[in-house]
mmCIF file of C-alpha atoms in Angstrom:
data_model
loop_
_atom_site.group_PDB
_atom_site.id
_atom_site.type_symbol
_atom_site.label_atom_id
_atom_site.label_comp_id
_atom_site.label_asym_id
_atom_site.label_seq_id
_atom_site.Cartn_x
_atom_site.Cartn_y
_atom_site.Cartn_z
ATOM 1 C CA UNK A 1 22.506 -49.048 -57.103
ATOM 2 C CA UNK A 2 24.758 -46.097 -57.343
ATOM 3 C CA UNK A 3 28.438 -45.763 -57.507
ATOM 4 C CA UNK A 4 30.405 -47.011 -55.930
ATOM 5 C CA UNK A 5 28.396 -50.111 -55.227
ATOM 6 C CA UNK A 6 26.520 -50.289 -58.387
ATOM 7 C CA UNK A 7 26.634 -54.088 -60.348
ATOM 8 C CA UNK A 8 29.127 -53.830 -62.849
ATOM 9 C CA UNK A 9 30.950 -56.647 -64.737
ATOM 10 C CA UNK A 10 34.269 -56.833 -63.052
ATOM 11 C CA UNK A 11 38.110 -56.565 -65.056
ATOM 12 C CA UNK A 12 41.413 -57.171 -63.425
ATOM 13 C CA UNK A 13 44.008 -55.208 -65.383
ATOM 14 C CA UNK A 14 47.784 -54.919 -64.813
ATOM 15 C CA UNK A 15 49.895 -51.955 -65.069
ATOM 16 C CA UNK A 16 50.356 -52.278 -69.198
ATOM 17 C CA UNK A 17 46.903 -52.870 -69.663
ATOM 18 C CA UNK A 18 46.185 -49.514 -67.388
ATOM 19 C CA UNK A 19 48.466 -47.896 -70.012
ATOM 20 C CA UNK A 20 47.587 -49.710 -72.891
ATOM 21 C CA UNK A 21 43.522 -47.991 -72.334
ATOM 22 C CA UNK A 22 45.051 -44.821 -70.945
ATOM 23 C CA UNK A 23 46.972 -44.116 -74.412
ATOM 24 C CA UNK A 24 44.244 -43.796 -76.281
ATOM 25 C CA UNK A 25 42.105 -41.156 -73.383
ATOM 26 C CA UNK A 26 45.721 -38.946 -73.527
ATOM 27 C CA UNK A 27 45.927 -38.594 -76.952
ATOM 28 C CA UNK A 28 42.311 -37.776 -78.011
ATOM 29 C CA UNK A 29 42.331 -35.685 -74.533
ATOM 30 C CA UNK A 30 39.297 -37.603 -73.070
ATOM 31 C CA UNK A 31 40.112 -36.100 -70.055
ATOM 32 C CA UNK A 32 37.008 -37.167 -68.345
ATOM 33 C CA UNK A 33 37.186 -41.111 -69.617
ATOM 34 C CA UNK A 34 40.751 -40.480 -68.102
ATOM 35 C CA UNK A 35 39.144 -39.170 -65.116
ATOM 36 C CA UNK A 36 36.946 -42.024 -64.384
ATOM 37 C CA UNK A 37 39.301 -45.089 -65.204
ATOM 38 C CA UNK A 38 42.059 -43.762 -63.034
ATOM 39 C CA UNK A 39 40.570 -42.165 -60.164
ATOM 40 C CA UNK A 40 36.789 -44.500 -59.778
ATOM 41 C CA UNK A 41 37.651 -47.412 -61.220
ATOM 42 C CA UNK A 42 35.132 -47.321 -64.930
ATOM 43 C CA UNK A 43 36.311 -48.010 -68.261
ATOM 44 C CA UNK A 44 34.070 -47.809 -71.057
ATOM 45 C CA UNK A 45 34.152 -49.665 -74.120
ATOM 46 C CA UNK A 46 31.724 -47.693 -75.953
ATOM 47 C CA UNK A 47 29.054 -50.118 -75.517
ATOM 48 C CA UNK A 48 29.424 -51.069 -71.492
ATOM 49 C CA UNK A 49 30.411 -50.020 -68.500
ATOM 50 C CA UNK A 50 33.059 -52.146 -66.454
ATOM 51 C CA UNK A 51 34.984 -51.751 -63.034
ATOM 52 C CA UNK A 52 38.177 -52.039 -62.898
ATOM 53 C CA UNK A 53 40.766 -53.289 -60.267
ATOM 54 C CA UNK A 54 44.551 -52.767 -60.935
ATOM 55 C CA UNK A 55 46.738 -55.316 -60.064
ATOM 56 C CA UNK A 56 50.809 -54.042 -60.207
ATOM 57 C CA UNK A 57 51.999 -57.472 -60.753
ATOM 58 C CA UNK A 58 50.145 -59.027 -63.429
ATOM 59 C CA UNK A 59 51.525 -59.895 -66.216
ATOM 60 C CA UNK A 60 55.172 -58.361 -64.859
ATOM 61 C CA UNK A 61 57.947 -61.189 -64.968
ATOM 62 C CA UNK A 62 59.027 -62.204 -62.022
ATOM 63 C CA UNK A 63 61.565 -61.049 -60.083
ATOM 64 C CA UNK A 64 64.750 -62.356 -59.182
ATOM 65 C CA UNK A 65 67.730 -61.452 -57.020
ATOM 66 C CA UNK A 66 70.326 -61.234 -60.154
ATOM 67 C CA UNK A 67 68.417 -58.783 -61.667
ATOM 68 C CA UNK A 68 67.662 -56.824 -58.306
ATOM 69 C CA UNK A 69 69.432 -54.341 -56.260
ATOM 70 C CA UNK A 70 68.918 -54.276 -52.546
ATOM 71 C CA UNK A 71 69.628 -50.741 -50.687
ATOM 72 C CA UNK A 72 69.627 -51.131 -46.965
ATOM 73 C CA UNK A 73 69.183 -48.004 -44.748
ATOM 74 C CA UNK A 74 68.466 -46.972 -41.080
ATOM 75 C CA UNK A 75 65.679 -45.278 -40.354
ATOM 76 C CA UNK A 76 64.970 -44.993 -36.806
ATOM 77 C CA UNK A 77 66.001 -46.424 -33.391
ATOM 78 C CA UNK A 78 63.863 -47.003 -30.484
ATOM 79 C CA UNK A 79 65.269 -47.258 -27.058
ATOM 80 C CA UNK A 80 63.785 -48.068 -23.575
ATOM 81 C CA UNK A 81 66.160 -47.032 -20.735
ATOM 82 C CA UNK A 82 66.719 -45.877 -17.114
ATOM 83 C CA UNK A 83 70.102 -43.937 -18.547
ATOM 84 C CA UNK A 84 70.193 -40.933 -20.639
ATOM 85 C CA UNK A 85 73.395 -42.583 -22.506
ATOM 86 C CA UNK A 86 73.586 -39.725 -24.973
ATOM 87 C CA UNK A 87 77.084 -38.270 -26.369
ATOM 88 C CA UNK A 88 75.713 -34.965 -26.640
ATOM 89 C CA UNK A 89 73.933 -32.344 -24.876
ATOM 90 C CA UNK A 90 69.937 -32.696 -24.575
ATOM 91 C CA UNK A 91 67.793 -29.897 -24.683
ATOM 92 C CA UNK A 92 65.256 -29.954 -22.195
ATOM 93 C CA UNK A 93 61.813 -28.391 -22.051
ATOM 94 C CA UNK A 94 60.407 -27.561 -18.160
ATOM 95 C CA UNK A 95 56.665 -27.153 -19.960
ATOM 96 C CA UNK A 96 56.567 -30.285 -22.347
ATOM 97 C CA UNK A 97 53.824 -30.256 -24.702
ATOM 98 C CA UNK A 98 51.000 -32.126 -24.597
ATOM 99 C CA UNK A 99 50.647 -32.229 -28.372
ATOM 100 C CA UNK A 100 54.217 -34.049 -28.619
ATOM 101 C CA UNK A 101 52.758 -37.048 -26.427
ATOM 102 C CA UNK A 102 53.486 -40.500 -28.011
ATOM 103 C CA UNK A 103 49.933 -41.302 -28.951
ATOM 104 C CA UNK A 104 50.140 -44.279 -31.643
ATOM 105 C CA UNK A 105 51.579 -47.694 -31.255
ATOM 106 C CA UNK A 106 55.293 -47.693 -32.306
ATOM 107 C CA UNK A 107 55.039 -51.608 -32.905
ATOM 108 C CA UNK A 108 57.726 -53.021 -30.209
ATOM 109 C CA UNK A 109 57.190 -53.806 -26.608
ATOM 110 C CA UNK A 110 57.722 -52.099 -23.364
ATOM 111 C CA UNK A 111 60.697 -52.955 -21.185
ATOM 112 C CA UNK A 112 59.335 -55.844 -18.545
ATOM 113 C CA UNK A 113 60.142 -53.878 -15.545
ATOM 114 C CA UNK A 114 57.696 -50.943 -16.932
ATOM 115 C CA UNK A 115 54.884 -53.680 -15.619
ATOM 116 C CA UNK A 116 52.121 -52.254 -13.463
ATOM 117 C CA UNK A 117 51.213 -53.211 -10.212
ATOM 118 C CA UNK A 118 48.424 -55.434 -11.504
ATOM 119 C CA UNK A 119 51.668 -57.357 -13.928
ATOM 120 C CA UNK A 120 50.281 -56.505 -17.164
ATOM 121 C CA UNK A 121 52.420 -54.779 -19.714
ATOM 122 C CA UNK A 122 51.049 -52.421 -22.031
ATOM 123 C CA UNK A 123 52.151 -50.952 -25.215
ATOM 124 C CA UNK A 124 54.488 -47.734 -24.720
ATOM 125 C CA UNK A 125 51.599 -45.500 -26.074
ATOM 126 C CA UNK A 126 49.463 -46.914 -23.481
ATOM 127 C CA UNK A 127 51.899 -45.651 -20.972
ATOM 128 C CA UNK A 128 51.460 -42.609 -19.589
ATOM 129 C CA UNK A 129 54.343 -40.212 -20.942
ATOM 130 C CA UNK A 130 55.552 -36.996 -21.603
ATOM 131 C CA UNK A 131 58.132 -35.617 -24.497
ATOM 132 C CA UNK A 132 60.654 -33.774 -22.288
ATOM 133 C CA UNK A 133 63.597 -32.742 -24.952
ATOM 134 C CA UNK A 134 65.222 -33.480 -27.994
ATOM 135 C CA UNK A 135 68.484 -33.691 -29.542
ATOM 136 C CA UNK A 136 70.207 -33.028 -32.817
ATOM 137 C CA UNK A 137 66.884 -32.135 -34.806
ATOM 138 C CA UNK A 138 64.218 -34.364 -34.868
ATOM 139 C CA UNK A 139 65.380 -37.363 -32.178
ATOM 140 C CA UNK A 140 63.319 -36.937 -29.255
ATOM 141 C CA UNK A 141 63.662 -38.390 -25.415
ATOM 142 C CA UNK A 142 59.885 -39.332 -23.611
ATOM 143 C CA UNK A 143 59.853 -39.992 -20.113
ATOM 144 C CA UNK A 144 57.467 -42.668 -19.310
ATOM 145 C CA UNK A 145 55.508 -43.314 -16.101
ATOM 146 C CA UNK A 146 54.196 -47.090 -15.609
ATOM 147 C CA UNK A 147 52.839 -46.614 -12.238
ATOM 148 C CA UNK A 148 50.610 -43.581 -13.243
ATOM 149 C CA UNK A 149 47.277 -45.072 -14.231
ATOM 150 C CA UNK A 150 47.472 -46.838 -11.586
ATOM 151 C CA UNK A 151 46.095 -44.070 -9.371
ATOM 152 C CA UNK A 152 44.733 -41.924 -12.413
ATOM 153 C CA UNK A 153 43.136 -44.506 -14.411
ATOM 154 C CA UNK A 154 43.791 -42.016 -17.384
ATOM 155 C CA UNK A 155 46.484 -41.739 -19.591
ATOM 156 C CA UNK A 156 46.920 -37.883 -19.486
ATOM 157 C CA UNK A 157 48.985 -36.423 -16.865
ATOM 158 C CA UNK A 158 47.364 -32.929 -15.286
ATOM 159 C CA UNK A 159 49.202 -29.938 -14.872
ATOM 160 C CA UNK A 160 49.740 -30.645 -10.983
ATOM 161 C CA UNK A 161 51.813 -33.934 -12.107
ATOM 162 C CA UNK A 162 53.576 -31.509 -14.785
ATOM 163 C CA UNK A 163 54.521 -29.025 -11.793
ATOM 164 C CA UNK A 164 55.145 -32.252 -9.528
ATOM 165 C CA UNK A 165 58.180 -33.381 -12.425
ATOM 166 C CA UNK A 166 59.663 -29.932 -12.497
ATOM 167 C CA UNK A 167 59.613 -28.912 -9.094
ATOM 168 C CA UNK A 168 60.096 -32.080 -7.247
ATOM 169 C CA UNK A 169 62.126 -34.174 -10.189
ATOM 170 C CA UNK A 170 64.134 -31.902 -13.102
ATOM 171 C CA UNK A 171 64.773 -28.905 -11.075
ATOM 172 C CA UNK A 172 66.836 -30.084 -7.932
ATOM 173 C CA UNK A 173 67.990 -32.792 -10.097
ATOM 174 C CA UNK A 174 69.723 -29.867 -12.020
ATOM 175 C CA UNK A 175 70.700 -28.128 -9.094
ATOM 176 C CA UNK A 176 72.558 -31.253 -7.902
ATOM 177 C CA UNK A 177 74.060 -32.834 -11.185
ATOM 178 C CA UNK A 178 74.957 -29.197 -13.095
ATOM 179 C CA UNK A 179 74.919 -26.753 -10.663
ATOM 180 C CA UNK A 180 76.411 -24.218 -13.095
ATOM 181 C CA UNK A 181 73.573 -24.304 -15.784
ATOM 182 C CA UNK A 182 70.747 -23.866 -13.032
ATOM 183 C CA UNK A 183 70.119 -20.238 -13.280
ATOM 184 C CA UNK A 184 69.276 -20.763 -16.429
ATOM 185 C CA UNK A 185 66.220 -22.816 -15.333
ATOM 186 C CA UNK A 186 62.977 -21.080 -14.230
ATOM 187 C CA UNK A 187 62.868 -21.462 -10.490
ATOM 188 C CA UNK A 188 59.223 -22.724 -10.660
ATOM 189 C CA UNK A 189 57.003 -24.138 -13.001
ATOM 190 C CA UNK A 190 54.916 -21.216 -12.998
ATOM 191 C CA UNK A 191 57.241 -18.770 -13.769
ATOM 192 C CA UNK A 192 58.191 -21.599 -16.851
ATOM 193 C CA UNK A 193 54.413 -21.568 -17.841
ATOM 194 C CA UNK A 194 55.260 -18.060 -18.415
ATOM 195 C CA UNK A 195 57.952 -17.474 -20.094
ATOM 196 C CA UNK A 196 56.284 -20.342 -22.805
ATOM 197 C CA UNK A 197 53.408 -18.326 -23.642
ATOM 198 C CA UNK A 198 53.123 -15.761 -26.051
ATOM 199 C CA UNK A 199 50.862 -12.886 -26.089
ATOM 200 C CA UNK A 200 48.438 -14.782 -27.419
ATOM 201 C CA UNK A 201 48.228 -17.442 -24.891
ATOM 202 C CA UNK A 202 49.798 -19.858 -27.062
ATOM 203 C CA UNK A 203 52.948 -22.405 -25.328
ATOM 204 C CA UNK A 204 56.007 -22.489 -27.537
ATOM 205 C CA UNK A 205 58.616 -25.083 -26.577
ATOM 206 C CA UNK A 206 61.399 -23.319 -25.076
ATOM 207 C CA UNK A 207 64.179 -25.611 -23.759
ATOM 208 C CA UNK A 208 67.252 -25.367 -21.312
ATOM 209 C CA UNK A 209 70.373 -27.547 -22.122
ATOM 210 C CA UNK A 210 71.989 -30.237 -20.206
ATOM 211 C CA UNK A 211 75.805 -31.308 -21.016
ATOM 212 C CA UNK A 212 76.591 -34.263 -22.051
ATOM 213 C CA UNK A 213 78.859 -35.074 -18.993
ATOM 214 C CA UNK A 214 75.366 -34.880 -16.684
ATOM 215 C CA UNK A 215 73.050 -36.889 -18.118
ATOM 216 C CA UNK A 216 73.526 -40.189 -16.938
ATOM 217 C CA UNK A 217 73.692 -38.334 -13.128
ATOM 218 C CA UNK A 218 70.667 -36.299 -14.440
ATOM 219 C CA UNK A 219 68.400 -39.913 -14.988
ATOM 220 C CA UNK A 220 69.278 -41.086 -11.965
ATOM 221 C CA UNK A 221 68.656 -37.808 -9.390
ATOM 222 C CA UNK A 222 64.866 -37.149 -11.065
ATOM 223 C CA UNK A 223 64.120 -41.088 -11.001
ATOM 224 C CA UNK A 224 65.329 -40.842 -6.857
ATOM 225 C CA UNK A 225 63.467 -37.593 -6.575
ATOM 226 C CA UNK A 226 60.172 -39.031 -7.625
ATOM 227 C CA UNK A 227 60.620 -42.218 -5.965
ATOM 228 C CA UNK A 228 57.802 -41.492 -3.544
ATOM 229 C CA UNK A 229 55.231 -39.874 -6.059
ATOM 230 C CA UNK A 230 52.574 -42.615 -6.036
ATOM 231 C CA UNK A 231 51.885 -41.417 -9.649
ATOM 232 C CA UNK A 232 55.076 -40.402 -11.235
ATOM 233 C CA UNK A 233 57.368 -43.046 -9.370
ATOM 234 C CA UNK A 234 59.662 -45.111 -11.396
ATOM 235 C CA UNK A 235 59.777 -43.275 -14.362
ATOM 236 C CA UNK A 236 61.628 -44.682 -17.477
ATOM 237 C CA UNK A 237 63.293 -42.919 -20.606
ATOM 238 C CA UNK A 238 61.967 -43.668 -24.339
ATOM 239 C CA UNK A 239 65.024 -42.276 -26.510
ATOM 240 C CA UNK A 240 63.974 -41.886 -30.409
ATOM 241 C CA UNK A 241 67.085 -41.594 -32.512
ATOM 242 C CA UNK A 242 65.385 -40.604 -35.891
ATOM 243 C CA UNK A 243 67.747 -41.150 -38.901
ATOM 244 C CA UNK A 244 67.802 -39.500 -42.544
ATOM 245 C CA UNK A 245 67.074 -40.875 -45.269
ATOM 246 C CA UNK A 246 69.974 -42.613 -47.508
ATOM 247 C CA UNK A 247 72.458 -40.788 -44.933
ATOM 248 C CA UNK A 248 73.297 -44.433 -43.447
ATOM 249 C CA UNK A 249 72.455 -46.531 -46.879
ATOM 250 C CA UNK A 250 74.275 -49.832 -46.875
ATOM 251 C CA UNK A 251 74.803 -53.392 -48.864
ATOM 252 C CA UNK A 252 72.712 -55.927 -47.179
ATOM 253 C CA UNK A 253 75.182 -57.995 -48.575
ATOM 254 C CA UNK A 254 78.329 -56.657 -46.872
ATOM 255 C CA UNK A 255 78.462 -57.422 -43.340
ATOM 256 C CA UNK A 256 81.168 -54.667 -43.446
ATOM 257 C CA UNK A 257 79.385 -51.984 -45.044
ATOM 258 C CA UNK A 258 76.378 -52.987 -42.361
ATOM 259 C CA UNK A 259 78.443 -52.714 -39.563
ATOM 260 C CA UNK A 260 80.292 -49.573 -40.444
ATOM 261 C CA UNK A 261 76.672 -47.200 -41.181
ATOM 262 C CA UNK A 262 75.050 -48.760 -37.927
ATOM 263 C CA UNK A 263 77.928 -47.615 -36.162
ATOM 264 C CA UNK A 264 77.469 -44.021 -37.477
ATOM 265 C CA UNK A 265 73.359 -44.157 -37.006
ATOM 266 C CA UNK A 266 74.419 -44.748 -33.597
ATOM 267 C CA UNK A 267 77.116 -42.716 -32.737
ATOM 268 C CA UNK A 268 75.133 -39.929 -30.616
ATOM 269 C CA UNK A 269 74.488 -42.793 -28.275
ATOM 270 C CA UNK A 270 76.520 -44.532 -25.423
ATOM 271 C CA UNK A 271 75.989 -47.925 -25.304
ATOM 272 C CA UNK A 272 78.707 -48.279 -23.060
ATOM 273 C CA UNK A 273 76.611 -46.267 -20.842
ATOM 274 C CA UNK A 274 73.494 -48.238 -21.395
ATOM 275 C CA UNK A 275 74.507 -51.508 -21.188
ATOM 276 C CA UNK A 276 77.302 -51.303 -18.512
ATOM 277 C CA UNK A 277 75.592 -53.460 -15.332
ATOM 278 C CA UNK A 278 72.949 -55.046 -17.756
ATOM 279 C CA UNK A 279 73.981 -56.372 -20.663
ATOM 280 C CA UNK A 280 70.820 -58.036 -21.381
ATOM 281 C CA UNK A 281 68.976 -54.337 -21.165
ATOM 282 C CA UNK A 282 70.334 -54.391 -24.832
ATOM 283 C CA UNK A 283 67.124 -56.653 -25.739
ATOM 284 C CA UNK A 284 64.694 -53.233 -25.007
ATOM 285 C CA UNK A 285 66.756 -51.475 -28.376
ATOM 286 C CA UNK A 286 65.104 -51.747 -31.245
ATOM 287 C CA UNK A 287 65.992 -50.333 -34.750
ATOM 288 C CA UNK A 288 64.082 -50.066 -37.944
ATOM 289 C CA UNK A 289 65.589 -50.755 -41.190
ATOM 290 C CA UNK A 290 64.342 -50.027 -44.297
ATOM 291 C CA UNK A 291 65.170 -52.276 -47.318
ATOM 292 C CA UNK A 292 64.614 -51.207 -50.897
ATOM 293 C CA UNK A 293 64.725 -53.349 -54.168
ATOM 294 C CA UNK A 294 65.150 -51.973 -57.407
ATOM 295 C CA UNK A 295 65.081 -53.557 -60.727
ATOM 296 C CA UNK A 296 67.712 -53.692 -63.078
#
């Protein structure tokens, strides 16, 4: 048989053993030997062939935590709310993009009231859902619809439910909450479609800001607007708070230290907000953290 699945006599080799037939390839420049033992797997021993699987471990000593140095850090936060509890303005887009759709399992559960009418709960990306704004520069906000597929049996919204949010949800639900900012709103989601396309064709994401002081009003006026859209009804709010890496590093070991960095990750939110007639709601918050070892 050809590679790969030809019959070869097999060799486990650890990371000093890699190097240990590497040395040899690097400093005769057998670039192609080199070649073949690092990137297929074949190491030649001038009179046979063998495949080769590395194992990292072998032969390493083993670790242990007094020669070890664990780095915690924040990475991201995952919310699932009927608030916008944010302590800043969002920026809002009346044409959200398709392409910004949450499309891959994000590994934690939907809320239990997102259940369809049927009770089964699916996974957030099998909710139907739509990117409507960010904040700061890469945490996003998704509005969610559980009751959509329902009806659609499809996950992707159509451009009459897109016009069916602005008109009937986000628009008069700025008009009512921030009356001042609304003229800086498209009056229909037409005219948005619009001013998002370029000469071209193409839709860039242009965005209108809420304040911070109208969000929370915001939520509530589009979730009462929609109330009696079969499809859009009862929408919920997916808040990713994205973090940066080593910006909120802390010592596992200090409860301190851990304390003090979460509280900055998650100062741009209002739990006070979230959490004020349902303190259990806190259960549907979920944060990643990322822990690193290194070796003295």
């Amino acid at each position: 048989m050809n590679y790969p699945h030809e019959y070869l006599p097999i060799r486990q080799v650890g990371l000093r053993d890699l190097y240990k037939d590497s040395e040899p390839m690097i400093q005769n420049m057998w670039s192609e030997d080199l070649a073949l033992l690092h990137l297929a797997g074949r190491y030649s021993d001038g009179n046979n062939i063998q495949r080769v699987f590395v194992n990292p471990s072998q032969g390493m000593d083993r670790a242990s935590r007094a020669n070890c140095t664990l780095t915690g850090d924040f990475d991201s936060l995952i919310g699932f709310t009927r608030d916008l509890p944010l302590k800043m303005p969002l920026s809002i887009y009346p044409v959200p993009l398709f392409s910004e759709t949450l499309t891959r399992p994000v590994h934690v559960p939907a809320p239990l009231w997102a259940a369809r009418q049927d009770g089964t709960l699916h996974a957030p990306h099998k909710i139907a859902n739509l990117c409507i704004g960010k904040f700061e520069q890469r945490s996003q906000v998704r509005i969610m619809f559980p009751h959509h597929t329902n009806f659609s049996g499809t996950l992707e919204l159509s451009q009459n439910d897109l016009q069916a949010l602005y008109e009937d949800g986000i628009l008069p639900a700025v008009h009512e909450v921030a009356p001042a900012y609304a003229s800086d709103w498209p009056c229909t989601y037409a005219a948005a479609l619009i001013l998002a396309r370029d000469k071209n064709n193409h839709i860039h994401k242009k965005s209108c800001d809420l304040p911070e002081a109208s969000l929370s009003n915001f939520a509530q006026a589009v979730r009462s607007n929609l109330a009696h859209n079969p499809r859009l009804k009862e929408p919920f709010f997916m808040i990713e708070l994205r973090g940066t890496k080593g910006a909120y590093a802390f010592d596992p070991d200090d409860p301190d230290d851990l304390e003090f960095h979460f509280n900055l990750f998650v100062e741009r939110l209002n739990f006070s907000i979230a959490l004020e007639d349902a303190p259990e709601e806190a259960a549907n918050w979920y944060c990643d953290i990322g822990l690193e070892v290194s070796r003295q």
